Amino acid sequence: MRVNVDAPAKVMLCLKWDVSNIQRRYLNIDFIVSDEKRNVMHYTTKNNISHCFISKLHEGCIYLIQDFRIMKNDTHMIELH
């Protein structure tokens, strides 16, 4: 399932982290966000644009996002401890 979303969504950035490969090469930034209905989602930026988000997004802040894609992913689950 892949859905393109054009309508804006208000989300809170709960968690942000850098992703690197086994050789410690920087790959991208991943995020955990929560929407107004308390749905929790995992976002991944593309490698070629992730540098745009490093200093602009902060944990605990509210953002209005748009023009994003939702994809089903039941093979990989994030487990927070």
mmCIF file with all atom_site columns, N, CA and C in Angstrom:
data_model
loop_
_atom_site.group_PDB
_atom_site.id
_atom_site.type_symbol
_atom_site.label_atom_id
_atom_site.label_alt_id
_atom_site.label_comp_id
_atom_site.label_asym_id
_atom_site.label_entity_id
_atom_site.label_seq_id
_atom_site.pdbx_PDB_ins_code
_atom_site.Cartn_x
_atom_site.Cartn_y
_atom_site.Cartn_z
_atom_site.occupancy
_atom_site.B_iso_or_equiv
_atom_site.pdbx_formal_charge
_atom_site.auth_seq_id
_atom_site.auth_comp_id
_atom_site.auth_asym_id
_atom_site.auth_atom_id
_atom_site.pdbx_PDB_model_num
ATOM 1   N N  . MET A 1 1  ? 0.841  -1.172 0.000  1.00 0.00 ? 1  MET A N  1
ATOM 2   C CA . MET A 1 1  ? 0.000  0.000  0.000  1.00 0.00 ? 1  MET A CA 1
ATOM 3   C C  . MET A 1 1  ? 0.888  1.236  0.000  1.00 0.00 ? 1  MET A C  1
ATOM 4   N N  . ARG A 1 2  ? 0.586  2.178  -0.858 1.00 0.00 ? 2  ARG A N  1
ATOM 5   C CA . ARG A 1 2  ? 1.325  3.436  -0.927 1.00 0.00 ? 2  ARG A CA 1
ATOM 6   C C  . ARG A 1 2  ? 0.317  4.540  -1.200 1.00 0.00 ? 2  ARG A C  1
ATOM 7   N N  . VAL A 1 3  ? 0.286  5.546  -0.332 1.00 0.00 ? 3  VAL A N  1
ATOM 8   C CA . VAL A 1 3  ? -0.676 6.632  -0.457 1.00 0.00 ? 3  VAL A CA 1
ATOM 9   C C  . VAL A 1 3  ? 0.071  7.953  -0.415 1.00 0.00 ? 3  VAL A C  1
ATOM 10  N N  . ASN A 1 4  ? -0.162 8.807  -1.408 1.00 0.00 ? 4  ASN A N  1
ATOM 11  C CA . ASN A 1 4  ? 0.397  10.157 -1.381 1.00 0.00 ? 4  ASN A CA 1
ATOM 12  C C  . ASN A 1 4  ? -0.588 11.064 -0.667 1.00 0.00 ? 4  ASN A C  1
ATOM 13  N N  . VAL A 1 5  ? -0.098 11.864 0.264  1.00 0.00 ? 5  VAL A N  1
ATOM 14  C CA . VAL A 1 5  ? -0.955 12.731 1.059  1.00 0.00 ? 5  VAL A CA 1
ATOM 15  C C  . VAL A 1 5  ? -0.646 14.180 0.704  1.00 0.00 ? 5  VAL A C  1
ATOM 16  N N  . ASP A 1 6  ? -1.673 14.898 0.230  1.00 0.00 ? 6  ASP A N  1
ATOM 17  C CA . ASP A 1 6  ? -1.503 16.302 -0.125 1.00 0.00 ? 6  ASP A CA 1
ATOM 18  C C  . ASP A 1 6  ? -1.966 17.234 0.987  1.00 0.00 ? 6  ASP A C  1
ATOM 19  N N  . ALA A 1 7  ? -2.950 16.801 1.784  1.00 0.00 ? 7  ALA A N  1
ATOM 20  C CA . ALA A 1 7  ? -3.492 17.644 2.851  1.00 0.00 ? 7  ALA A CA 1
ATOM 21  C C  . ALA A 1 7  ? -2.474 17.778 3.979  1.00 0.00 ? 7  ALA A C  1
ATOM 22  N N  . PRO A 1 8  ? -2.357 18.965 4.566  1.00 0.00 ? 8  PRO A N  1
ATOM 23  C CA . PRO A 1 8  ? -1.410 19.134 5.669  1.00 0.00 ? 8  PRO A CA 1
ATOM 24  C C  . PRO A 1 8  ? -1.818 18.351 6.909  1.00 0.00 ? 8  PRO A C  1
ATOM 25  N N  . ALA A 1 9  ? -0.826 17.915 7.669  1.00 0.00 ? 9  ALA A N  1
ATOM 26  C CA . ALA A 1 9  ? -1.061 17.202 8.924  1.00 0.00 ? 9  ALA A CA 1
ATOM 27  C C  . ALA A 1 9  ? -0.223 17.867 10.011 1.00 0.00 ? 9  ALA A C  1
ATOM 28  N N  . LYS A 1 10 ? -0.824 18.054 11.185 1.00 0.00 ? 10 LYS A N  1
ATOM 29  C CA . LYS A 1 10 ? -0.103 18.636 12.323 1.00 0.00 ? 10 LYS A CA 1
ATOM 30  C C  . LYS A 1 10 ? 0.474  17.495 13.148 1.00 0.00 ? 10 LYS A C  1
ATOM 31  N N  . VAL A 1 11 ? 1.788  17.517 13.358 1.00 0.00 ? 11 VAL A N  1
ATOM 32  C CA . VAL A 1 11 ? 2.456  16.446 14.101 1.00 0.00 ? 11 VAL A CA 1
ATOM 33  C C  . VAL A 1 11 ? 3.424  17.036 15.126 1.00 0.00 ? 11 VAL A C  1
ATOM 34  N N  . MET A 1 12 ? 3.679  16.258 16.170 1.00 0.00 ? 12 MET A N  1
ATOM 35  C CA . MET A 1 12 ? 4.714  16.612 17.138 1.00 0.00 ? 12 MET A CA 1
ATOM 36  C C  . MET A 1 12 ? 5.896  15.675 16.916 1.00 0.00 ? 12 MET A C  1
ATOM 37  N N  . LEU A 1 13 ? 7.071  16.243 16.820 1.00 0.00 ? 13 LEU A N  1
ATOM 38  C CA . LEU A 1 13 ? 8.290  15.451 16.665 1.00 0.00 ? 13 LEU A CA 1
ATOM 39  C C  . LEU A 1 13 ? 8.678  14.898 18.032 1.00 0.00 ? 13 LEU A C  1
ATOM 40  N N  . CYS A 1 14 ? 8.542  13.599 18.190 1.00 0.00 ? 14 CYS A N  1
ATOM 41  C CA . CYS A 1 14 ? 8.817  12.949 19.480 1.00 0.00 ? 14 CYS A CA 1
ATOM 42  C C  . CYS A 1 14 ? 10.276 12.547 19.626 1.00 0.00 ? 14 CYS A C  1
ATOM 43  N N  . LEU A 1 15 ? 10.863 12.059 18.541 1.00 0.00 ? 15 LEU A N  1
ATOM 44  C CA . LEU A 1 15 ? 12.223 11.527 18.605 1.00 0.00 ? 15 LEU A CA 1
ATOM 45  C C  . LEU A 1 15 ? 12.880 11.696 17.244 1.00 0.00 ? 15 LEU A C  1
ATOM 46  N N  . LYS A 1 16 ? 14.161 12.045 17.227 1.00 0.00 ? 16 LYS A N  1
ATOM 47  C CA . LYS A 1 16 ? 14.911 12.236 15.983 1.00 0.00 ? 16 LYS A CA 1
ATOM 48  C C  . LYS A 1 16 ? 16.285 11.612 16.171 1.00 0.00 ? 16 LYS A C  1
ATOM 49  N N  . TRP A 1 17 ? 16.753 10.871 15.163 1.00 0.00 ? 17 TRP A N  1
ATOM 50  C CA . TRP A 1 17 ? 18.095 10.285 15.263 1.00 0.00 ? 17 TRP A CA 1
ATOM 51  C C  . TRP A 1 17 ? 18.720 10.136 13.883 1.00 0.00 ? 17 TRP A C  1
ATOM 52  N N  . ASP A 1 18 ? 20.051 10.167 13.875 1.00 0.00 ? 18 ASP A N  1
ATOM 53  C CA . ASP A 1 18 ? 20.816 9.950  12.647 1.00 0.00 ? 18 ASP A CA 1
ATOM 54  C C  . ASP A 1 18 ? 20.958 8.460  12.407 1.00 0.00 ? 18 ASP A C  1
ATOM 55  N N  . VAL A 1 19 ? 20.939 8.073  11.147 1.00 0.00 ? 19 VAL A N  1
ATOM 56  C CA . VAL A 1 19 ? 21.116 6.675  10.759 1.00 0.00 ? 19 VAL A CA 1
ATOM 57  C C  . VAL A 1 19 ? 22.431 6.562  9.989  1.00 0.00 ? 19 VAL A C  1
ATOM 58  N N  . SER A 1 20 ? 23.255 5.608  10.400 1.00 0.00 ? 20 SER A N  1
ATOM 59  C CA . SER A 1 20 ? 24.535 5.354  9.734  1.00 0.00 ? 20 SER A CA 1
ATOM 60  C C  . SER A 1 20 ? 24.631 3.872  9.405  1.00 0.00 ? 20 SER A C  1
ATOM 61  N N  . ASN A 1 21 ? 25.461 3.555  8.420  1.00 0.00 ? 21 ASN A N  1
ATOM 62  C CA . ASN A 1 21 ? 25.663 2.143  8.104  1.00 0.00 ? 21 ASN A CA 1
ATOM 63  C C  . ASN A 1 21 ? 26.735 1.558  9.016  1.00 0.00 ? 21 ASN A C  1
ATOM 64  N N  . ILE A 1 22 ? 27.089 0.319  8.796  1.00 0.00 ? 22 ILE A N  1
ATOM 65  C CA . ILE A 1 22 ? 28.028 -0.377 9.675  1.00 0.00 ? 22 ILE A CA 1
ATOM 66  C C  . ILE A 1 22 ? 29.427 0.243  9.629  1.00 0.00 ? 22 ILE A C  1
ATOM 67  N N  . GLN A 1 23 ? 29.759 0.922  8.531  1.00 0.00 ? 23 GLN A N  1
ATOM 68  C CA . GLN A 1 23 ? 31.050 1.612  8.433  1.00 0.00 ? 23 GLN A CA 1
ATOM 69  C C  . GLN A 1 23 ? 30.966 3.037  8.988  1.00 0.00 ? 23 GLN A C  1
ATOM 70  N N  . ARG A 1 24 ? 29.869 3.365  9.635  1.00 0.00 ? 24 ARG A N  1
ATOM 71  C CA . ARG A 1 24 ? 29.600 4.674  10.245 1.00 0.00 ? 24 ARG A CA 1
ATOM 72  C C  . ARG A 1 24 ? 29.450 5.788  9.221  1.00 0.00 ? 24 ARG A C  1
ATOM 73  N N  . ARG A 1 25 ? 29.076 5.436  8.006  1.00 0.00 ? 25 ARG A N  1
ATOM 74  C CA . ARG A 1 25 ? 28.789 6.436  6.977  1.00 0.00 ? 25 ARG A CA 1
ATOM 75  C C  . ARG A 1 25 ? 27.372 6.943  7.193  1.00 0.00 ? 25 ARG A C  1
ATOM 76  N N  . TYR A 1 26 ? 27.218 8.258  7.265  1.00 0.00 ? 26 TYR A N  1
ATOM 77  C CA . TYR A 1 26 ? 25.911 8.866  7.495  1.00 0.00 ? 26 TYR A CA 1
ATOM 78  C C  . TYR A 1 26 ? 24.963 8.522  6.345  1.00 0.00 ? 26 TYR A C  1
ATOM 79  N N  . LEU A 1 27 ? 23.733 8.119  6.677  1.00 0.00 ? 27 LEU A N  1
ATOM 80  C CA . LEU A 1 27 ? 22.753 7.770  5.658  1.00 0.00 ? 27 LEU A CA 1
ATOM 81  C C  . LEU A 1 27 ? 21.589 8.750  5.600  1.00 0.00 ? 27 LEU A C  1
ATOM 82  N N  . ASN A 1 28 ? 20.926 8.982  6.727  1.00 0.00 ? 28 ASN A N  1
ATOM 83  C CA . ASN A 1 28 ? 19.750 9.842  6.733  1.00 0.00 ? 28 ASN A CA 1
ATOM 84  C C  . ASN A 1 28 ? 19.315 10.128 8.169  1.00 0.00 ? 28 ASN A C  1
ATOM 85  N N  . ILE A 1 29 ? 18.164 10.785 8.306  1.00 0.00 ? 29 ILE A N  1
ATOM 86  C CA . ILE A 1 29 ? 17.574 11.045 9.616  1.00 0.00 ? 29 ILE A CA 1
ATOM 87  C C  . ILE A 1 29 ? 16.239 10.319 9.679  1.00 0.00 ? 29 ILE A C  1
ATOM 88  N N  . ASP A 1 30 ? 15.966 9.692  10.810 1.00 0.00 ? 30 ASP A N  1
ATOM 89  C CA . ASP A 1 30 ? 14.666 9.072  11.063 1.00 0.00 ? 30 ASP A CA 1
ATOM 90  C C  . ASP A 1 30 ? 13.968 9.827  12.184 1.00 0.00 ? 30 ASP A C  1
ATOM 91  N N  . PHE A 1 31 ? 12.635 9.800  12.155 1.00 0.00 ? 31 PHE A N  1
ATOM 92  C CA . PHE A 1 31 ? 11.830 10.525 13.129 1.00 0.00 ? 31 PHE A CA 1
ATOM 93  C C  . PHE A 1 31 ? 10.693 9.646  13.625 1.00 0.00 ? 31 PHE A C  1
ATOM 94  N N  . ILE A 1 32 ? 10.287 9.867  14.858 1.00 0.00 ? 32 ILE A N  1
ATOM 95  C CA . ILE A 1 32 ? 9.022  9.354  15.373 1.00 0.00 ? 32 ILE A CA 1
ATOM 96  C C  . ILE A 1 32 ? 8.161  10.581 15.624 1.00 0.00 ? 32 ILE A C  1
ATOM 97  N N  . VAL A 1 33 ? 6.963  10.613 15.032 1.00 0.00 ? 33 VAL A N  1
ATOM 98  C CA . VAL A 1 33 ? 6.039  11.731 15.219 1.00 0.00 ? 33 VAL A CA 1
ATOM 99  C C  . VAL A 1 33 ? 4.693  11.210 15.692 1.00 0.00 ? 33 VAL A C  1
ATOM 100 N N  . SER A 1 34 ? 3.932  12.095 16.314 1.00 0.00 ? 34 SER A N  1
ATOM 101 C CA . SER A 1 34 ? 2.585  11.775 16.782 1.00 0.00 ? 34 SER A CA 1
ATOM 102 C C  . SER A 1 34 ? 1.646  12.832 16.222 1.00 0.00 ? 34 SER A C  1
ATOM 103 N N  . ASP A 1 35 ? 0.486  12.398 15.686 1.00 0.00 ? 35 ASP A N  1
ATOM 104 C CA . ASP A 1 35 ? -0.464 13.365 15.142 1.00 0.00 ? 35 ASP A CA 1
ATOM 105 C C  . ASP A 1 35 ? -1.512 13.749 16.185 1.00 0.00 ? 35 ASP A C  1
ATOM 106 N N  . GLU A 1 36 ? -2.482 14.568 15.769 1.00 0.00 ? 36 GLU A N  1
ATOM 107 C CA . GLU A 1 36 ? -3.508 15.063 16.688 1.00 0.00 ? 36 GLU A CA 1
ATOM 108 C C  . GLU A 1 36 ? -4.395 13.956 17.242 1.00 0.00 ? 36 GLU A C  1
ATOM 109 N N  . LYS A 1 37 ? -4.485 12.840 16.530 1.00 0.00 ? 37 LYS A N  1
ATOM 110 C CA . LYS A 1 37 ? -5.296 11.705 16.996 1.00 0.00 ? 37 LYS A CA 1
ATOM 111 C C  . LYS A 1 37 ? -4.458 10.707 17.795 1.00 0.00 ? 37 LYS A C  1
ATOM 112 N N  . ARG A 1 38 ? -3.239 11.087 18.126 1.00 0.00 ? 38 ARG A N  1
ATOM 113 C CA . ARG A 1 38 ? -2.288 10.269 18.889 1.00 0.00 ? 38 ARG A CA 1
ATOM 114 C C  . ARG A 1 38 ? -1.801 9.035  18.135 1.00 0.00 ? 38 ARG A C  1
ATOM 115 N N  . ASN A 1 39 ? -1.900 9.062  16.818 1.00 0.00 ? 39 ASN A N  1
ATOM 116 C CA . ASN A 1 39 ? -1.277 8.021  16.008 1.00 0.00 ? 39 ASN A CA 1
ATOM 117 C C  . ASN A 1 39 ? 0.224  8.285  15.998 1.00 0.00 ? 39 ASN A C  1
ATOM 118 N N  . VAL A 1 40 ? 1.012  7.239  16.125 1.00 0.00 ? 40 VAL A N  1
ATOM 119 C CA . VAL A 1 40 ? 2.466  7.375  16.126 1.00 0.00 ? 40 VAL A CA 1
ATOM 120 C C  . VAL A 1 40 ? 2.991  6.815  14.814 1.00 0.00 ? 40 VAL A C  1
ATOM 121 N N  . MET A 1 41 ? 3.884  7.579  14.165 1.00 0.00 ? 41 MET A N  1
ATOM 122 C CA . MET A 1 41 ? 4.403  7.187  12.858 1.00 0.00 ? 41 MET A CA 1
ATOM 123 C C  . MET A 1 41 ? 5.915  7.327  12.818 1.00 0.00 ? 41 MET A C  1
ATOM 124 N N  . HIS A 1 42 ? 6.536  6.499  12.006 1.00 0.00 ? 42 HIS A N  1
ATOM 125 C CA . HIS A 1 42 ? 7.979  6.543  11.773 1.00 0.00 ? 42 HIS A CA 1
ATOM 126 C C  . HIS A 1 42 ? 8.205  7.183  10.410 1.00 0.00 ? 42 HIS A C  1
ATOM 127 N N  . TYR A 1 43 ? 9.030  8.210  10.365 1.00 0.00 ? 43 TYR A N  1
ATOM 128 C CA . TYR A 1 43 ? 9.375  8.892  9.122  1.00 0.00 ? 43 TYR A CA 1
ATOM 129 C C  . TYR A 1 43 ? 10.847 8.680  8.835  1.00 0.00 ? 43 TYR A C  1
ATOM 130 N N  . THR A 1 44 ? 11.163 8.528  7.562  1.00 0.00 ? 44 THR A N  1
ATOM 131 C CA . THR A 1 44 ? 12.544 8.453  7.112  1.00 0.00 ? 44 THR A CA 1
ATOM 132 C C  . THR A 1 44 ? 12.743 9.477  6.013  1.00 0.00 ? 44 THR A C  1
ATOM 133 N N  . THR A 1 45 ? 13.795 10.260 6.108  1.00 0.00 ? 45 THR A N  1
ATOM 134 C CA . THR A 1 45 ? 14.098 11.213 5.047  1.00 0.00 ? 45 THR A CA 1
ATOM 135 C C  . THR A 1 45 ? 14.949 10.527 3.987  1.00 0.00 ? 45 THR A C  1
ATOM 136 N N  . LYS A 1 46 ? 14.864 11.028 2.780  1.00 0.00 ? 46 LYS A N  1
ATOM 137 C CA . LYS A 1 46 ? 15.753 10.536 1.735  1.00 0.00 ? 46 LYS A CA 1
ATOM 138 C C  . LYS A 1 46 ? 17.148 11.093 1.990  1.00 0.00 ? 46 LYS A C  1
ATOM 139 N N  . ASN A 1 47 ? 18.148 10.318 1.643  1.00 0.00 ? 47 ASN A N  1
ATOM 140 C CA . ASN A 1 47 ? 19.538 10.695 1.887  1.00 0.00 ? 47 ASN A CA 1
ATOM 141 C C  . ASN A 1 47 ? 19.888 12.046 1.263  1.00 0.00 ? 47 ASN A C  1
ATOM 142 N N  . ASN A 1 48 ? 19.396 12.312 0.060  1.00 0.00 ? 48 ASN A N  1
ATOM 143 C CA . ASN A 1 48 ? 19.794 13.529 -0.644 1.00 0.00 ? 48 ASN A CA 1
ATOM 144 C C  . ASN A 1 48 ? 19.144 14.802 -0.107 1.00 0.00 ? 48 ASN A C  1
ATOM 145 N N  . ILE A 1 49 ? 18.152 14.691 0.792  1.00 0.00 ? 49 ILE A N  1
ATOM 146 C CA . ILE A 1 49 ? 17.536 15.894 1.360  1.00 0.00 ? 49 ILE A CA 1
ATOM 147 C C  . ILE A 1 49 ? 17.631 15.963 2.880  1.00 0.00 ? 49 ILE A C  1
ATOM 148 N N  . SER A 1 50 ? 18.169 14.939 3.509  1.00 0.00 ? 50 SER A N  1
ATOM 149 C CA . SER A 1 50 ? 18.182 14.906 4.974  1.00 0.00 ? 50 SER A CA 1
ATOM 150 C C  . SER A 1 50 ? 18.970 16.063 5.580  1.00 0.00 ? 50 SER A C  1
ATOM 151 N N  . HIS A 1 51 ? 19.987 16.564 4.890  1.00 0.00 ? 51 HIS A N  1
ATOM 152 C CA . HIS A 1 51 ? 20.768 17.690 5.417  1.00 0.00 ? 51 HIS A CA 1
ATOM 153 C C  . HIS A 1 51 ? 19.911 18.938 5.626  1.00 0.00 ? 51 HIS A C  1
ATOM 154 N N  . CYS A 1 52 ? 18.794 19.037 4.919  1.00 0.00 ? 52 CYS A N  1
ATOM 155 C CA . CYS A 1 52 ? 17.887 20.186 5.064  1.00 0.00 ? 52 CYS A CA 1
ATOM 156 C C  . CYS A 1 52 ? 17.179 20.194 6.416  1.00 0.00 ? 52 CYS A C  1
ATOM 157 N N  . PHE A 1 53 ? 17.098 19.043 7.084  1.00 0.00 ? 53 PHE A N  1
ATOM 158 C CA . PHE A 1 53 ? 16.314 18.915 8.307  1.00 0.00 ? 53 PHE A CA 1
ATOM 159 C C  . PHE A 1 53 ? 17.146 18.875 9.586  1.00 0.00 ? 53 PHE A C  1
ATOM 160 N N  . ILE A 1 54 ? 18.449 18.740 9.478  1.00 0.00 ? 54 ILE A N  1
ATOM 161 C CA . ILE A 1 54 ? 19.290 18.514 10.653 1.00 0.00 ? 54 ILE A CA 1
ATOM 162 C C  . ILE A 1 54 ? 19.098 19.595 11.712 1.00 0.00 ? 54 ILE A C  1
ATOM 163 N N  . SER A 1 55 ? 19.183 20.850 11.334 1.00 0.00 ? 55 SER A N  1
ATOM 164 C CA . SER A 1 55 ? 19.119 21.925 12.328 1.00 0.00 ? 55 SER A CA 1
ATOM 165 C C  . SER A 1 55 ? 17.740 22.569 12.442 1.00 0.00 ? 55 SER A C  1
ATOM 166 N N  . LYS A 1 56 ? 16.798 22.193 11.590 1.00 0.00 ? 56 LYS A N  1
ATOM 167 C CA . LYS A 1 56 ? 15.497 22.868 11.560 1.00 0.00 ? 56 LYS A CA 1
ATOM 168 C C  . LYS A 1 56 ? 14.416 22.184 12.379 1.00 0.00 ? 56 LYS A C  1
ATOM 169 N N  . LEU A 1 57 ? 14.551 20.895 12.643 1.00 0.00 ? 57 LEU A N  1
ATOM 170 C CA . LEU A 1 57 ? 13.517 20.157 13.369 1.00 0.00 ? 57 LEU A CA 1
ATOM 171 C C  . LEU A 1 57 ? 14.014 19.786 14.758 1.00 0.00 ? 57 LEU A C  1
ATOM 172 N N  . HIS A 1 58 ? 13.152 20.012 15.754 1.00 0.00 ? 58 HIS A N  1
ATOM 173 C CA . HIS A 1 58 ? 13.547 19.795 17.144 1.00 0.00 ? 58 HIS A CA 1
ATOM 174 C C  . HIS A 1 58 ? 12.511 18.943 17.864 1.00 0.00 ? 58 HIS A C  1
ATOM 175 N N  . GLU A 1 59 ? 12.989 18.015 18.679 1.00 0.00 ? 59 GLU A N  1
ATOM 176 C CA . GLU A 1 59 ? 12.103 17.141 19.451 1.00 0.00 ? 59 GLU A CA 1
ATOM 177 C C  . GLU A 1 59 ? 11.209 17.962 20.372 1.00 0.00 ? 59 GLU A C  1
ATOM 178 N N  . GLY A 1 60 ? 9.922  17.575 20.442 1.00 0.00 ? 60 GLY A N  1
ATOM 179 C CA . GLY A 1 60 ? 8.955  18.257 21.290 1.00 0.00 ? 60 GLY A CA 1
ATOM 180 C C  . GLY A 1 60 ? 8.232  19.404 20.609 1.00 0.00 ? 60 GLY A C  1
ATOM 181 N N  . CYS A 1 61 ? 8.648  19.776 19.406 1.00 0.00 ? 61 CYS A N  1
ATOM 182 C CA . CYS A 1 61 ? 8.009  20.883 18.681 1.00 0.00 ? 61 CYS A CA 1
ATOM 183 C C  . CYS A 1 61 ? 6.907  20.360 17.760 1.00 0.00 ? 61 CYS A C  1
ATOM 184 N N  . ILE A 1 62 ? 5.966  21.256 17.444 1.00 0.00 ? 62 ILE A N  1
ATOM 185 C CA . ILE A 1 62 ? 4.828  20.935 16.579 1.00 0.00 ? 62 ILE A CA 1
ATOM 186 C C  . ILE A 1 62 ? 5.126  21.460 15.179 1.00 0.00 ? 62 ILE A C  1
ATOM 187 N N  . TYR A 1 63 ? 4.820  20.641 14.162 1.00 0.00 ? 63 TYR A N  1
ATOM 188 C CA . TYR A 1 63 ? 5.066  21.021 12.776 1.00 0.00 ? 63 TYR A CA 1
ATOM 189 C C  . TYR A 1 63 ? 3.848  20.699 11.922 1.00 0.00 ? 63 TYR A C  1
ATOM 190 N N  . LEU A 1 64 ? 3.671  21.463 10.873 1.00 0.00 ? 64 LEU A N  1
ATOM 191 C CA . LEU A 1 64 ? 2.651  21.203 9.871  1.00 0.00 ? 64 LEU A CA 1
ATOM 192 C C  . LEU A 1 64 ? 3.374  20.630 8.661  1.00 0.00 ? 64 LEU A C  1
ATOM 193 N N  . ILE A 1 65 ? 3.061  19.385 8.302  1.00 0.00 ? 65 ILE A N  1
ATOM 194 C CA . ILE A 1 65 ? 3.743  18.734 7.180  1.00 0.00 ? 65 ILE A CA 1
ATOM 195 C C  . ILE A 1 65 ? 2.750  18.494 6.054  1.00 0.00 ? 65 ILE A C  1
ATOM 196 N N  . GLN A 1 66 ? 3.253  18.444 4.845  1.00 0.00 ? 66 GLN A N  1
ATOM 197 C CA . GLN A 1 66 ? 2.401  18.141 3.695  1.00 0.00 ? 66 GLN A CA 1
ATOM 198 C C  . GLN A 1 66 ? 3.243  17.540 2.582  1.00 0.00 ? 66 GLN A C  1
ATOM 199 N N  . ASP A 1 67 ? 2.555  17.036 1.568  1.00 0.00 ? 67 ASP A N  1
ATOM 200 C CA . ASP A 1 67 ? 3.212  16.390 0.425  1.00 0.00 ? 67 ASP A CA 1
ATOM 201 C C  . ASP A 1 67 ? 4.131  15.255 0.870  1.00 0.00 ? 67 ASP A C  1
ATOM 202 N N  . PHE A 1 68 ? 3.568  14.305 1.610  1.00 0.00 ? 68 PHE A N  1
ATOM 203 C CA . PHE A 1 68 ? 4.338  13.153 2.057  1.00 0.00 ? 68 PHE A CA 1
ATOM 204 C C  . PHE A 1 68 ? 3.645  11.875 1.604  1.00 0.00 ? 68 PHE A C  1
ATOM 205 N N  . ARG A 1 69 ? 4.320  10.757 1.760  1.00 0.00 ? 69 ARG A N  1
ATOM 206 C CA . ARG A 1 69 ? 3.809  9.466  1.312  1.00 0.00 ? 69 ARG A CA 1
ATOM 207 C C  . ARG A 1 69 ? 3.713  8.522  2.499  1.00 0.00 ? 69 ARG A C  1
ATOM 208 N N  . ILE A 1 70 ? 2.641  7.764  2.563  1.00 0.00 ? 70 ILE A N  1
ATOM 209 C CA . ILE A 1 70 ? 2.456  6.751  3.597  1.00 0.00 ? 70 ILE A CA 1
ATOM 210 C C  . ILE A 1 70 ? 2.597  5.386  2.942  1.00 0.00 ? 70 ILE A C  1
ATOM 211 N N  . MET A 1 71 ? 3.446  4.542  3.519  1.00 0.00 ? 71 MET A N  1
ATOM 212 C CA . MET A 1 71 ? 3.650  3.203  2.984  1.00 0.00 ? 71 MET A CA 1
ATOM 213 C C  . MET A 1 71 ? 3.488  2.187  4.100  1.00 0.00 ? 71 MET A C  1
ATOM 214 N N  . LYS A 1 72 ? 2.834  1.096  3.789  1.00 0.00 ? 72 LYS A N  1
ATOM 215 C CA . LYS A 1 72 ? 2.684  0.016  4.760  1.00 0.00 ? 72 LYS A CA 1
ATOM 216 C C  . LYS A 1 72 ? 4.027  -0.679 4.924  1.00 0.00 ? 72 LYS A C  1
ATOM 217 N N  . ASN A 1 73 ? 4.373  -0.946 6.175  1.00 0.00 ? 73 ASN A N  1
ATOM 218 C CA . ASN A 1 73 ? 5.631  -1.628 6.449  1.00 0.00 ? 73 ASN A CA 1
ATOM 219 C C  . ASN A 1 73 ? 5.427  -2.493 7.681  1.00 0.00 ? 73 ASN A C  1
ATOM 220 N N  . ASP A 1 74 ? 5.015  -3.715 7.479  1.00 0.00 ? 74 ASP A N  1
ATOM 221 C CA . ASP A 1 74 ? 4.809  -4.606 8.623  1.00 0.00 ? 74 ASP A CA 1
ATOM 222 C C  . ASP A 1 74 ? 5.956  -5.608 8.782  1.00 0.00 ? 74 ASP A C  1
ATOM 223 N N  . THR A 1 75 ? 7.038  -5.413 8.017  1.00 0.00 ? 75 THR A N  1
ATOM 224 C CA . THR A 1 75 ? 8.190  -6.306 8.157  1.00 0.00 ? 75 THR A CA 1
ATOM 225 C C  . THR A 1 75 ? 9.221  -5.753 9.130  1.00 0.00 ? 75 THR A C  1
ATOM 226 N N  . HIS A 1 76 ? 9.275  -4.432 9.285  1.00 0.00 ? 76 HIS A N  1
ATOM 227 C CA . HIS A 1 76 ? 10.222 -3.798 10.204 1.00 0.00 ? 76 HIS A CA 1
ATOM 228 C C  . HIS A 1 76 ? 9.433  -3.009 11.232 1.00 0.00 ? 76 HIS A C  1
ATOM 229 N N  . MET A 1 77 ? 9.682  -3.281 12.479 1.00 0.00 ? 77 MET A N  1
ATOM 230 C CA . MET A 1 77 ? 8.997  -2.559 13.548 1.00 0.00 ? 77 MET A CA 1
ATOM 231 C C  . MET A 1 77 ? 10.045 -1.906 14.442 1.00 0.00 ? 77 MET A C  1
ATOM 232 N N  . ILE A 1 78 ? 9.766  -0.692 14.868 1.00 0.00 ? 78 ILE A N  1
ATOM 233 C CA . ILE A 1 78 ? 10.652 0.003  15.792 1.00 0.00 ? 78 ILE A CA 1
ATOM 234 C C  . ILE A 1 78 ? 10.236 -0.343 17.205 1.00 0.00 ? 78 ILE A C  1
ATOM 235 N N  . GLU A 1 79 ? 11.198 -0.674 18.023 1.00 0.00 ? 79 GLU A N  1
ATOM 236 C CA . GLU A 1 79 ? 10.918 -0.979 19.423 1.00 0.00 ? 79 GLU A CA 1
ATOM 237 C C  . GLU A 1 79 ? 11.661 0.028  20.280 1.00 0.00 ? 79 GLU A C  1
ATOM 238 N N  . LEU A 1 80 ? 10.917 0.843  21.016 1.00 0.00 ? 80 LEU A N  1
ATOM 239 C CA . LEU A 1 80 ? 11.516 1.849  21.886 1.00 0.00 ? 80 LEU A CA 1
ATOM 240 C C  . LEU A 1 80 ? 11.563 1.314  23.303 1.00 0.00 ? 80 LEU A C  1
ATOM 241 N N  . HIS A 1 81 ? 12.681 1.496  23.969 1.00 0.00 ? 81 HIS A N  1
ATOM 242 C CA . HIS A 1 81 ? 12.846 1.011  25.347 1.00 0.00 ? 81 HIS A CA 1
ATOM 243 C C  . HIS A 1 81 ? 12.858 2.167  26.306 1.00 0.00 ? 81 HIS A C  1
#
